[in-house]
Amino acid sequence: MKKLFVVSGTVIGLTLSLQIQLNAQDKARSGPPTRDIKVISSAGARALADACSAWAEQNKQVVAIAILDWGGNLVESHAMEGAAMNAIDTALLKAKSALRWRRATSEVNKMVRSGQNLAPTFMRDFPQQGALPIVVNDQVIGAMGVSGADGEKCAQAAIDSVFKKTATSSR
């Protein structure tokens, strides 16, 4: 018969305390420990979808729309009657791409086609024309993807309408 021996011991921890002093220059370089982030509201996202839909109707187009917040969370989606079955998925993929690259997906498409940057092709992005980042006070607060004929024009018209030209995009 085998015997089981239990050995117990004491582990002594050693704590070393160091004082680090930062001079004013180091503090200035490190910046504040927090920052304020603007967040697109549900009402703002709904207004963007409504404005884009109105623009599309006026221009006799059918679109689907996806609006993301700064962290990539879907805040609003909408498909007009007659939109293709995959239109919402396409709008969402475009919005994610615009948010990741912080520029219009038409610009990302040009980067890929020219060979300047092929990363979007293997990062699960969808670098096809139709999405814009939403920028307020030089801060990307979200992105708007539109699946349909003139997606970026529709998105820009909606951003201009809702944010009264205080928001910008990379277009």
PDB file of C-alpha atoms in Angstrom, residues 97 101 103-118 120-121 126-130 152:
ATOM      1  CA  SER A  97     -14.920  48.727 -42.280  1.00  0.00           C
ATOM      2  CA  TRP A 101     -10.128  52.325 -41.024  1.00  0.00           C
ATOM      3  CA  ARG A 103     -12.292  56.662 -43.561  1.00  0.00           C
ATOM      4  CA  ALA A 104     -14.820  56.220 -46.348  1.00  0.00           C
ATOM      5  CA  THR A 105     -14.966  52.659 -47.642  1.00  0.00           C
ATOM      6  CA  SER A 106     -14.441  53.992 -51.173  1.00  0.00           C
ATOM      7  CA  GLU A 107     -10.996  55.178 -49.974  1.00  0.00           C
ATOM      8  CA  VAL A 108     -10.284  51.792 -48.388  1.00  0.00           C
ATOM      9  CA  ASN A 109     -11.288  50.171 -51.674  1.00  0.00           C
ATOM     10  CA  LYS A 110      -8.763  52.349 -53.543  1.00  0.00           C
ATOM     11  CA  MET A 111      -6.013  51.347 -51.073  1.00  0.00           C
ATOM     12  CA  VAL A 112      -6.733  47.668 -51.683  1.00  0.00           C
ATOM     13  CA  ARG A 113      -7.030  47.958 -55.468  1.00  0.00           C
ATOM     14  CA  SER A 114      -3.765  49.899 -55.747  1.00  0.00           C
ATOM     15  CA  GLY A 115      -1.940  47.396 -53.553  1.00  0.00           C
ATOM     16  CA  GLN A 116      -1.060  50.164 -51.085  1.00  0.00           C
ATOM     17  CA  ASN A 117      -2.687  48.234 -48.225  1.00  0.00           C
ATOM     18  CA  LEU A 118      -4.083  44.717 -48.541  1.00  0.00           C
ATOM     19  CA  PRO A 120      -8.651  44.909 -45.310  1.00  0.00           C
ATOM     20  CA  THR A 121      -8.841  41.823 -47.518  1.00  0.00           C
ATOM     21  CA  PHE A 126     -15.756  44.787 -46.698  1.00  0.00           C
ATOM     22  CA  PRO A 127     -13.997  47.631 -48.487  1.00  0.00           C
ATOM     23  CA  GLN A 128     -16.782  48.457 -50.907  1.00  0.00           C
ATOM     24  CA  GLN A 129     -18.164  51.946 -51.493  1.00  0.00           C
ATOM     25  CA  GLY A 130     -21.024  52.854 -49.180  1.00  0.00           C
ATOM     26  CA  GLU A 152     -21.837  57.311 -49.399  1.00  0.00           C
TER      27      GLU A 152
END
